[in-house]
PDB file of C-alpha atoms in Angstrom:
ATOM      1  CA  ARG A   1       1.039 -39.987  13.206  1.00  0.00           C
ATOM      2  CA  THR A   2      -2.145 -40.012  15.271  1.00  0.00           C
ATOM      3  CA  CYS A   3      -0.306 -38.778  18.347  1.00  0.00           C
ATOM      4  CA  CYS A   4       1.396 -36.048  16.270  1.00  0.00           C
ATOM      5  CA  SER A   5      -2.008 -34.924  14.903  1.00  0.00           C
ATOM      6  CA  ALA A   6      -3.563 -34.970  18.340  1.00  0.00           C
ATOM      7  CA  SER A   7      -0.667 -32.864  19.734  1.00  0.00           C
ATOM      8  CA  LEU A   8      -1.103 -30.347  16.919  1.00  0.00           C
ATOM      9  CA  ARG A   9      -4.866 -30.122  17.488  1.00  0.00           C
ATOM     10  CA  ALA A  10      -4.287 -29.589  21.159  1.00  0.00           C
ATOM     11  CA  ARG A  11      -1.791 -26.788  20.341  1.00  0.00           C
ATOM     12  CA  LEU A  12      -4.189 -25.106  18.058  1.00  0.00           C
ATOM     13  CA  THR A  13      -6.984 -25.364  20.617  1.00  0.00           C
ATOM     14  CA  ARG A  14      -4.859 -23.585  23.203  1.00  0.00           C
ATOM     15  CA  ASN A  15      -3.815 -20.912  20.722  1.00  0.00           C
ATOM     16  CA  ARG A  16      -7.098 -19.199  19.858  1.00  0.00           C
ATOM     17  CA  SER A  17      -5.611 -16.508  17.571  1.00  0.00           C
ATOM     18  CA  HIS A  18      -6.658 -18.510  14.486  1.00  0.00           C
ATOM     19  CA  LEU A  19     -10.229 -17.834  15.400  1.00  0.00           C
ATOM     20  CA  LEU A  20      -9.784 -14.266  14.292  1.00  0.00           C
ATOM     21  CA  CYS A  21      -8.743 -15.159  10.760  1.00  0.00           C
ATOM     22  CA  PRO A  22     -12.219 -15.526   9.267  1.00  0.00           C
ATOM     23  CA  PRO A  23     -13.709 -12.335  10.744  1.00  0.00           C
ATOM     24  CA  LEU A  24     -10.552 -10.382   9.724  1.00  0.00           C
ATOM     25  CA  ALA A  25     -10.732 -11.869   6.211  1.00  0.00           C
ATOM     26  CA  ALA A  26     -14.408 -10.781   5.905  1.00  0.00           C
ATOM     27  CA  CYS A  27     -13.601  -7.268   7.144  1.00  0.00           C
ATOM     28  CA  SER A  28     -10.650  -6.975   4.739  1.00  0.00           C
ATOM     29  CA  THR A  29     -12.967  -8.039   1.852  1.00  0.00           C
ATOM     30  CA  VAL A  30     -15.486  -5.355   2.801  1.00  0.00           C
ATOM     31  CA  LEU A  31     -12.689  -2.717   2.873  1.00  0.00           C
ATOM     32  CA  LEU A  32     -11.502  -3.926  -0.599  1.00  0.00           C
ATOM     33  CA  LEU A  33     -15.003  -3.455  -1.955  1.00  0.00           C
ATOM     34  CA  TRP A  34     -15.112  -0.014  -0.338  1.00  0.00           C
ATOM     35  CA  CYS A  35     -11.826   0.929  -2.033  1.00  0.00           C
ATOM     36  CA  VAL A  36     -13.262  -0.192  -5.405  1.00  0.00           C
ATOM     37  CA  TRP A  37     -16.361   2.013  -4.865  1.00  0.00           C
ATOM     38  CA  HIS A  38     -14.431   4.928  -3.365  1.00  0.00           C
ATOM     39  CA  PRO A  39     -13.236   6.674  -6.634  1.00  0.00           C
ATOM     40  CA  PHE A  40     -16.745   6.391  -8.109  1.00  0.00           C
ATOM     41  CA  MET A  41     -18.398   7.837  -5.057  1.00  0.00           C
ATOM     42  CA  TYR A  42     -16.120  10.882  -5.092  1.00  0.00           C
ATOM     43  CA  LYS A  43     -16.096  11.084  -8.879  1.00  0.00           C
ATOM     44  CA  GLN A  44     -12.339  10.586  -8.981  1.00  0.00           C
ATOM     45  CA  VAL A  45     -12.106   8.018 -11.808  1.00  0.00           C
ATOM     46  CA  GLN A  46     -10.034  10.313 -13.964  1.00  0.00           C
ATOM     47  CA  ASN A  47      -7.829  11.450 -11.098  1.00  0.00           C
ATOM     48  CA  VAL A  48      -4.668   9.320 -11.551  1.00  0.00           C
ATOM     49  CA  GLU A  49      -3.048  10.195  -8.253  1.00  0.00           C
ATOM     50  CA  PHE A  50      -6.230   9.367  -6.316  1.00  0.00           C
ATOM     51  CA  ILE A  51      -6.626   6.051  -8.146  1.00  0.00           C
ATOM     52  CA  MET A  52      -2.980   5.135  -7.505  1.00  0.00           C
ATOM     53  CA  GLU A  53      -3.303   5.824  -3.813  1.00  0.00           C
ATOM     54  CA  THR A  54      -6.470   3.710  -3.669  1.00  0.00           C
ATOM     55  CA  LEU A  55      -4.768   0.907  -5.510  1.00  0.00           C
ATOM     56  CA  SER A  56      -1.857   1.084  -3.013  1.00  0.00           C
ATOM     57  CA  ILE A  57      -4.228   0.716  -0.081  1.00  0.00           C
ATOM     58  CA  MET A  58      -5.894  -2.201  -1.831  1.00  0.00           C
ATOM     59  CA  GLY A  59      -2.441  -3.817  -2.181  1.00  0.00           C
ATOM     60  CA  GLY A  60      -1.983  -3.739   1.606  1.00  0.00           C
ATOM     61  CA  LEU A  61      -5.380  -5.340   2.044  1.00  0.00           C
ATOM     62  CA  LEU A  62      -4.527  -8.073  -0.408  1.00  0.00           C
ATOM     63  CA  ILE A  63      -1.301  -8.792   1.560  1.00  0.00           C
ATOM     64  CA  LEU A  64      -3.377  -9.125   4.722  1.00  0.00           C
ATOM     65  CA  LEU A  65      -5.889 -11.338   2.990  1.00  0.00           C
ATOM     66  CA  SER A  66      -3.018 -13.518   1.661  1.00  0.00           C
ATOM     67  CA  HIS A  67      -1.601 -13.949   5.157  1.00  0.00           C
ATOM     68  CA  LEU A  68      -4.985 -14.814   6.595  1.00  0.00           C
ATOM     69  CA  SER A  69      -5.818 -17.271   3.774  1.00  0.00           C
ATOM     70  CA  ILE A  70      -2.446 -19.103   4.353  1.00  0.00           C
ATOM     71  CA  SER A  71      -3.097 -19.249   8.051  1.00  0.00           C
ATOM     72  CA  MET A  72      -6.491 -20.816   7.515  1.00  0.00           C
ATOM     73  CA  ALA A  73      -5.117 -23.293   5.065  1.00  0.00           C
ATOM     74  CA  LYS A  74      -2.466 -24.344   7.432  1.00  0.00           C
ATOM     75  CA  ARG A  75      -5.067 -24.792  10.164  1.00  0.00           C
ATOM     76  CA  ARG A  76      -7.140 -26.990   7.918  1.00  0.00           C
ATOM     77  CA  ARG A  77      -4.023 -29.079   7.106  1.00  0.00           C
ATOM     78  CA  LEU A  78      -3.149 -29.583  10.759  1.00  0.00           C
ATOM     79  CA  LEU A  79      -6.634 -30.201  12.146  1.00  0.00           C
ATOM     80  CA  LEU A  80      -8.031 -32.651   9.600  1.00  0.00           C
ATOM     81  CA  ASP A  81      -6.670 -36.155   9.462  1.00  0.00           C
ATOM     82  CA  SER A  82      -8.386 -36.945   6.127  1.00  0.00           C
ATOM     83  CA  PHE A  83      -8.279 -33.791   4.152  1.00  0.00           C
ATOM     84  CA  ASP A  84      -8.291 -33.020   0.479  1.00  0.00           C
ATOM     85  CA  ALA A  85      -4.631 -32.302  -0.053  1.00  0.00           C
ATOM     86  CA  THR A  86      -5.178 -30.932  -3.528  1.00  0.00           C
ATOM     87  CA  SER A  87      -7.825 -28.395  -2.368  1.00  0.00           C
ATOM     88  CA  VAL A  88      -5.617 -27.133   0.522  1.00  0.00           C
ATOM     89  CA  GLN A  89      -2.575 -26.912  -1.781  1.00  0.00           C
ATOM     90  CA  ARG A  90      -4.610 -24.886  -4.344  1.00  0.00           C
ATOM     91  CA  SER A  91      -5.796 -22.589  -1.608  1.00  0.00           C
ATOM     92  CA  GLU A  92      -2.197 -21.908  -0.478  1.00  0.00           C
ATOM     93  CA  VAL A  93      -1.120 -21.264  -4.070  1.00  0.00           C
ATOM     94  CA  ARG A  94      -3.998 -18.802  -4.549  1.00  0.00           C
ATOM     95  CA  ALA A  95      -3.111 -17.082  -1.302  1.00  0.00           C
ATOM     96  CA  LYS A  96       0.579 -16.691  -2.392  1.00  0.00           C
ATOM     97  CA  GLN A  97      -0.570 -15.250  -5.759  1.00  0.00           C
ATOM     98  CA  LEU A  98      -2.802 -12.897  -3.860  1.00  0.00           C
ATOM     99  CA  GLY A  99       0.225 -11.709  -1.915  1.00  0.00           C
ATOM    100  CA  LEU A 100       2.207 -11.112  -5.043  1.00  0.00           C
ATOM    101  CA  ALA A 101      -0.661  -9.071  -6.560  1.00  0.00           C
ATOM    102  CA  GLY A 102      -0.886  -7.069  -3.358  1.00  0.00           C
ATOM    103  CA  ARG A 103       2.860  -6.341  -3.368  1.00  0.00           C
ATOM    104  CA  VAL A 104       2.632  -5.058  -6.938  1.00  0.00           C
ATOM    105  CA  LEU A 105      -0.341  -2.834  -6.229  1.00  0.00           C
ATOM    106  CA  LEU A 106       1.156  -1.591  -2.960  1.00  0.00           C
ATOM    107  CA  VAL A 107       3.793   0.543  -4.784  1.00  0.00           C
ATOM    108  CA  ALA A 108       1.359   2.072  -7.247  1.00  0.00           C
ATOM    109  CA  LEU A 109       1.516   5.540  -5.604  1.00  0.00           C
ATOM    110  CA  PHE A 110       5.299   5.598  -5.416  1.00  0.00           C
ATOM    111  CA  LEU A 111       5.490   4.393  -9.016  1.00  0.00           C
ATOM    112  CA  HIS A 112       3.313   7.225 -10.064  1.00  0.00           C
ATOM    113  CA  SER A 113       5.408   9.658  -8.088  1.00  0.00           C
ATOM    114  CA  GLY A 114       8.670   8.359  -9.557  1.00  0.00           C
ATOM    115  CA  TRP A 115       7.249   8.450 -13.059  1.00  0.00           C
ATOM    116  CA  THR A 116       5.947  11.950 -12.681  1.00  0.00           C
ATOM    117  CA  ARG A 117       9.293  13.219 -11.326  1.00  0.00           C
ATOM    118  CA  SER A 118      11.262  11.467 -14.113  1.00  0.00           C
ATOM    119  CA  HIS A 119       8.896  12.941 -16.678  1.00  0.00           C
ATOM    120  CA  ARG A 120       9.377  16.382 -15.176  1.00  0.00           C
ATOM    121  CA  PHE A 121      13.141  15.753 -15.056  1.00  0.00           C
ATOM    122  CA  LEU A 122      13.271  14.906 -18.764  1.00  0.00           C
ATOM    123  CA  ASN A 123      11.032  17.791 -19.729  1.00  0.00           C
ATOM    124  CA  SER A 124      13.207  20.193 -17.743  1.00  0.00           C
ATOM    125  CA  ARG A 125      16.303  18.941 -19.536  1.00  0.00           C
ATOM    126  CA  VAL A 126      14.707  19.468 -22.940  1.00  0.00           C
ATOM    127  CA  SER A 127      13.482  22.913 -22.041  1.00  0.00           C
ATOM    128  CA  SER A 128      16.814  23.951 -20.500  1.00  0.00           C
ATOM    129  CA  SER A 129      18.342  23.565 -23.974  1.00  0.00           C
ATOM    130  CA  ALA A 130      15.643  25.930 -25.307  1.00  0.00           C
ATOM    131  CA  THR A 131      14.401  29.064 -23.683  1.00  0.00           C
ATOM    132  CA  THR A 132      13.014  28.015 -20.262  1.00  0.00           C
ATOM    133  CA  ILE A 133      15.793  26.908 -17.973  1.00  0.00           C
ATOM    134  CA  ALA A 134      14.851  25.095 -14.715  1.00  0.00           C
ATOM    135  CA  PRO A 135      16.966  25.712 -11.666  1.00  0.00           C
ATOM    136  CA  TRP A 136      19.839  23.182 -11.558  1.00  0.00           C
ATOM    137  CA  MET A 137      19.023  22.168  -8.019  1.00  0.00           C
ATOM    138  CA  VAL A 138      15.445  21.269  -8.755  1.00  0.00           C
ATOM    139  CA  TRP A 139      16.538  19.482 -11.891  1.00  0.00           C
ATOM    140  CA  THR A 140      19.159  17.451  -9.987  1.00  0.00           C
ATOM    141  CA  MET A 141      16.788  16.540  -7.145  1.00  0.00           C
ATOM    142  CA  ASP A 142      14.139  15.394  -9.538  1.00  0.00           C
ATOM    143  CA  GLY A 143      16.531  13.145 -11.252  1.00  0.00           C
ATOM    144  CA  ALA A 144      17.874  11.646  -8.061  1.00  0.00           C
ATOM    145  CA  LEU A 145      14.483  11.207  -6.502  1.00  0.00           C
ATOM    146  CA  SER A 146      13.204   9.479  -9.646  1.00  0.00           C
ATOM    147  CA  ILE A 147      16.045   6.932  -9.569  1.00  0.00           C
ATOM    148  CA  VAL A 148      15.616   6.328  -5.832  1.00  0.00           C
ATOM    149  CA  LEU A 149      11.798   5.955  -6.097  1.00  0.00           C
ATOM    150  CA  LEU A 150      11.872   3.641  -9.060  1.00  0.00           C
ATOM    151  CA  ALA A 151      14.707   1.530  -7.485  1.00  0.00           C
ATOM    152  CA  VAL A 152      12.686   1.106  -4.220  1.00  0.00           C
ATOM    153  CA  VAL A 153       9.559   0.179  -6.280  1.00  0.00           C
ATOM    154  CA  ALA A 154      11.514  -2.444  -8.172  1.00  0.00           C
ATOM    155  CA  LEU A 155      12.890  -3.919  -4.930  1.00  0.00           C
ATOM    156  CA  VAL A 156       9.437  -4.238  -3.362  1.00  0.00           C
ATOM    157  CA  VAL A 157       7.989  -5.772  -6.534  1.00  0.00           C
ATOM    158  CA  MET A 158      10.800  -8.347  -6.697  1.00  0.00           C
ATOM    159  CA  GLY A 159      10.572  -9.017  -2.962  1.00  0.00           C
ATOM    160  CA  MET A 160      14.160  -8.064  -2.243  1.00  0.00           C
ATOM    161  CA  ARG A 161      14.754  -6.090   1.008  1.00  0.00           C
ATOM    162  CA  SER A 162      11.066  -5.436   0.766  1.00  0.00           C
ATOM    163  CA  ARG A 163      10.413  -5.142   4.503  1.00  0.00           C
ATOM    164  CA  PHE A 164      13.129  -2.407   4.872  1.00  0.00           C
ATOM    165  CA  CYS A 165      11.904  -0.642   1.728  1.00  0.00           C
ATOM    166  CA  ALA A 166       8.257  -0.750   2.886  1.00  0.00           C
ATOM    167  CA  LEU A 167       9.238   0.652   6.277  1.00  0.00           C
ATOM    168  CA  LEU A 168      11.226   3.412   4.616  1.00  0.00           C
ATOM    169  CA  MET A 169       8.278   4.328   2.355  1.00  0.00           C
ATOM    170  CA  ALA A 170       5.823   4.258   5.226  1.00  0.00           C
ATOM    171  CA  SER A 171       8.071   6.529   7.332  1.00  0.00           C
ATOM    172  CA  VAL A 172       8.524   9.045   4.410  1.00  0.00           C
ATOM    173  CA  ASN A 173       4.830   8.989   3.621  1.00  0.00           C
ATOM    174  CA  PHE A 174       3.885   9.562   7.320  1.00  0.00           C
ATOM    175  CA  LEU A 175       6.228  12.487   7.707  1.00  0.00           C
ATOM    176  CA  SER A 176       5.055  14.030   4.395  1.00  0.00           C
ATOM    177  CA  SER A 177       1.399  13.735   5.417  1.00  0.00           C
ATOM    178  CA  ILE A 178       2.193  15.563   8.634  1.00  0.00           C
ATOM    179  CA  TYR A 179       3.978  18.272   6.649  1.00  0.00           C
ATOM    180  CA  LEU A 180       1.459  18.628   3.814  1.00  0.00           C
ATOM    181  CA  HIS A 181      -1.813  18.153   5.621  1.00  0.00           C
ATOM    182  CA  PRO A 182      -1.595  19.461   9.206  1.00  0.00           C
ATOM    183  CA  PHE A 183      -5.351  19.843   9.705  1.00  0.00           C
ATOM    184  CA  TRP A 184      -5.046  20.366  13.469  1.00  0.00           C
ATOM    185  CA  MET A 185      -3.448  23.798  12.811  1.00  0.00           C
ATOM    186  CA  TYR A 186      -6.662  25.106  11.314  1.00  0.00           C
ATOM    187  CA  LEU A 187      -9.296  23.692  13.685  1.00  0.00           C
ATOM    188  CA  PHE A 188      -9.478  26.728  15.954  1.00  0.00           C
ATOM    189  CA  SER A 189      -8.461  29.337  13.490  1.00  0.00           C
ATOM    190  CA  SER A 190     -10.647  32.336  12.539  1.00  0.00           C
ATOM    191  CA  SER A 191      -8.790  33.037   9.339  1.00  0.00           C
ATOM    192  CA  ARG A 192      -9.745  32.049   5.808  1.00  0.00           C
ATOM    193  CA  TYR A 193      -7.580  29.943   3.503  1.00  0.00           C
ATOM    194  CA  GLU A 194      -7.181  29.347  -0.137  1.00  0.00           C
ATOM    195  CA  LEU A 195      -7.728  25.721  -1.225  1.00  0.00           C
ATOM    196  CA  PRO A 196      -4.590  24.476  -2.891  1.00  0.00           C
ATOM    197  CA  GLU A 197      -4.595  23.537  -6.536  1.00  0.00           C
ATOM    198  CA  VAL A 198      -3.931  19.917  -5.794  1.00  0.00           C
ATOM    199  CA  MET A 199      -7.190  19.772  -3.938  1.00  0.00           C
ATOM    200  CA  GLY A 200      -9.040  21.476  -6.587  1.00  0.00           C
ATOM    201  CA  SER A 201      -8.152  18.561  -8.827  1.00  0.00           C
ATOM    202  CA  LEU A 202      -9.784  16.069  -6.456  1.00  0.00           C
ATOM    203  CA  GLY A 203     -13.324  16.519  -7.531  1.00  0.00           C
ATOM    204  CA  LEU A 204     -13.916  19.603  -5.367  1.00  0.00           C
ATOM    205  CA  GLY A 205     -14.759  21.830  -8.283  1.00  0.00           C
ATOM    206  CA  GLU A 206     -12.734  24.105 -10.538  1.00  0.00           C
ATOM    207  CA  LYS A 207     -13.964  27.263  -8.808  1.00  0.00           C
ATOM    208  CA  MET A 208     -13.214  26.054  -5.343  1.00  0.00           C
ATOM    209  CA  GLY A 209      -9.548  27.206  -5.414  1.00  0.00           C
ATOM    210  CA  SER A 210     -10.434  30.644  -6.610  1.00  0.00           C
ATOM    211  CA  TYR A 211     -11.796  32.056  -3.385  1.00  0.00           C
ATOM    212  CA  PRO A 212     -10.963  31.745   0.367  1.00  0.00           C
ATOM    213  CA  MET A 213     -12.882  29.341   2.494  1.00  0.00           C
ATOM    214  CA  SER A 214     -13.481  29.061   6.196  1.00  0.00           C
ATOM    215  CA  ALA A 215     -10.901  27.404   8.463  1.00  0.00           C
ATOM    216  CA  GLU A 216     -13.354  24.660   9.408  1.00  0.00           C
ATOM    217  CA  LEU A 217     -13.958  23.681   5.827  1.00  0.00           C
ATOM    218  CA  TYR A 218     -10.255  23.826   4.991  1.00  0.00           C
ATOM    219  CA  ALA A 219      -9.403  21.666   8.068  1.00  0.00           C
ATOM    220  CA  SER A 220     -12.039  19.124   6.931  1.00  0.00           C
ATOM    221  CA  HIS A 221     -10.369  18.867   3.531  1.00  0.00           C
ATOM    222  CA  GLN A 222      -6.888  18.586   5.144  1.00  0.00           C
ATOM    223  CA  ARG A 223      -8.092  15.982   7.526  1.00  0.00           C
ATOM    224  CA  TYR A 224      -9.407  13.848   4.669  1.00  0.00           C
ATOM    225  CA  PHE A 225      -6.128  13.914   2.831  1.00  0.00           C
ATOM    226  CA  PHE A 226      -4.151  13.321   6.068  1.00  0.00           C
ATOM    227  CA  PHE A 227      -6.041  10.136   6.967  1.00  0.00           C
ATOM    228  CA  GLN A 228      -5.884   8.964   3.379  1.00  0.00           C
ATOM    229  CA  SER A 229      -2.097   9.197   3.413  1.00  0.00           C
ATOM    230  CA  LEU A 230      -2.062   7.575   6.897  1.00  0.00           C
ATOM    231  CA  SER A 231      -3.986   4.640   5.513  1.00  0.00           C
ATOM    232  CA  TYR A 232      -1.329   4.175   2.844  1.00  0.00           C
ATOM    233  CA  SER A 233       1.355   4.102   5.521  1.00  0.00           C
ATOM    234  CA  GLY A 234      -0.652   1.485   7.302  1.00  0.00           C
ATOM    235  CA  ALA A 235      -0.883  -0.618   4.056  1.00  0.00           C
ATOM    236  CA  LEU A 236       2.933  -0.417   3.764  1.00  0.00           C
ATOM    237  CA  LEU A 237       3.349  -1.551   7.349  1.00  0.00           C
ATOM    238  CA  LEU A 238       1.294  -4.650   6.539  1.00  0.00           C
ATOM    239  CA  LEU A 239       4.137  -5.659   4.179  1.00  0.00           C
ATOM    240  CA  VAL A 240       6.632  -4.961   6.938  1.00  0.00           C
ATOM    241  CA  VAL A 241       4.676  -7.248   9.347  1.00  0.00           C
ATOM    242  CA  HIS A 242       3.739 -10.154   7.128  1.00  0.00           C
ATOM    243  CA  GLY A 243       6.556 -10.054   4.623  1.00  0.00           C
ATOM    244  CA  PRO A 244       6.570 -10.306   0.834  1.00  0.00           C
ATOM    245  CA  GLY A 245       5.410 -13.911   0.709  1.00  0.00           C
ATOM    246  CA  GLN A 246       7.031 -16.950  -0.912  1.00  0.00           C
ATOM    247  CA  TYR A 247       6.842 -15.470  -4.490  1.00  0.00           C
ATOM    248  CA  SER A 248       9.833 -13.279  -3.676  1.00  0.00           C
ATOM    249  CA  ILE A 249      13.579 -13.183  -3.386  1.00  0.00           C
ATOM    250  CA  ASP A 250      13.634 -12.653   0.372  1.00  0.00           C
ATOM    251  CA  GLU A 251      11.265 -15.499   1.261  1.00  0.00           C
ATOM    252  CA  PRO A 252      11.233 -18.124  -1.485  1.00  0.00           C
ATOM    253  CA  ASP A 253       9.226 -21.330  -1.280  1.00  0.00           C
ATOM    254  CA  PRO A 254      11.166 -23.651   1.018  1.00  0.00           C
ATOM    255  CA  VAL A 255      10.204 -26.729  -0.989  1.00  0.00           C
ATOM    256  CA  GLU A 256      11.534 -25.162  -4.234  1.00  0.00           C
ATOM    257  CA  LEU A 257      14.648 -23.908  -2.377  1.00  0.00           C
ATOM    258  CA  MET A 258      15.369 -27.395  -1.073  1.00  0.00           C
ATOM    259  CA  SER A 259      14.984 -28.901  -4.560  1.00  0.00           C
ATOM    260  CA  LEU A 260      17.360 -26.332  -6.021  1.00  0.00           C
ATOM    261  CA  THR A 261      19.874 -26.979  -3.265  1.00  0.00           C
ATOM    262  CA  ALA A 262      19.625 -30.726  -3.829  1.00  0.00           C
ATOM    263  CA  LYS A 263      20.267 -30.223  -7.529  1.00  0.00           C
ATOM    264  CA  GLY A 264      23.279 -28.031  -6.831  1.00  0.00           C
ATOM    265  CA  ASN A 265      24.730 -30.676  -4.496  1.00  0.00           C
ATOM    266  CA  ASP A 266      24.302 -33.345  -7.124  1.00  0.00           C
TER     267      ASP A 266
END
């Protein structure tokens, strides 16, 4: 046992990547605190879409913190001959719970989008029987997208095919951010642009969308929303890299899986 512990310590000494875990954990905590303060700073507490996107980014940071906490707990377990096994085990359990919470928060924006589309789909159906009839193509697309979005959200929350679903959501979100917020197209323009209504709801004032603004100011607003969406894609990629954790269908706890297999064999 002593030789095995010495070999593990030597291996960890050669591999210095674990030294980055505490600084990365501290930086992730600072970013989490910034995300909490972010809606209050921009006076967006009542903006549901802004809150959901912020929660999704926080979910990605929680997944990263979970991975770093598990790595540090494993390092403590390997390096210390006489360690408090209960304390290390509790740290690992808390880290796994943190990953589960991050996975749930990560899909907040897509859940909001799916819920909004399903609500619009149902309202269109009700109004179509009355006087206002929505185009059948829009009605069909809203229904199909609602089902797809809610299904993908459910898969990520359960931890089933979550890496693929997160990669799909990150790709779609990245492409939509390029399409919706191409700020580089307005950097050297001399024209004036109307601020879209969606931006007027983001704490920029009710009158702001009622008159044209300079290309520089418009590009600044577009740049903010572009990088906000880009941050969400990065949060989704954290799930792709680190996985859903052991509280999931894809990566269950190996100890529990072995016990269930043993019971099945008996």
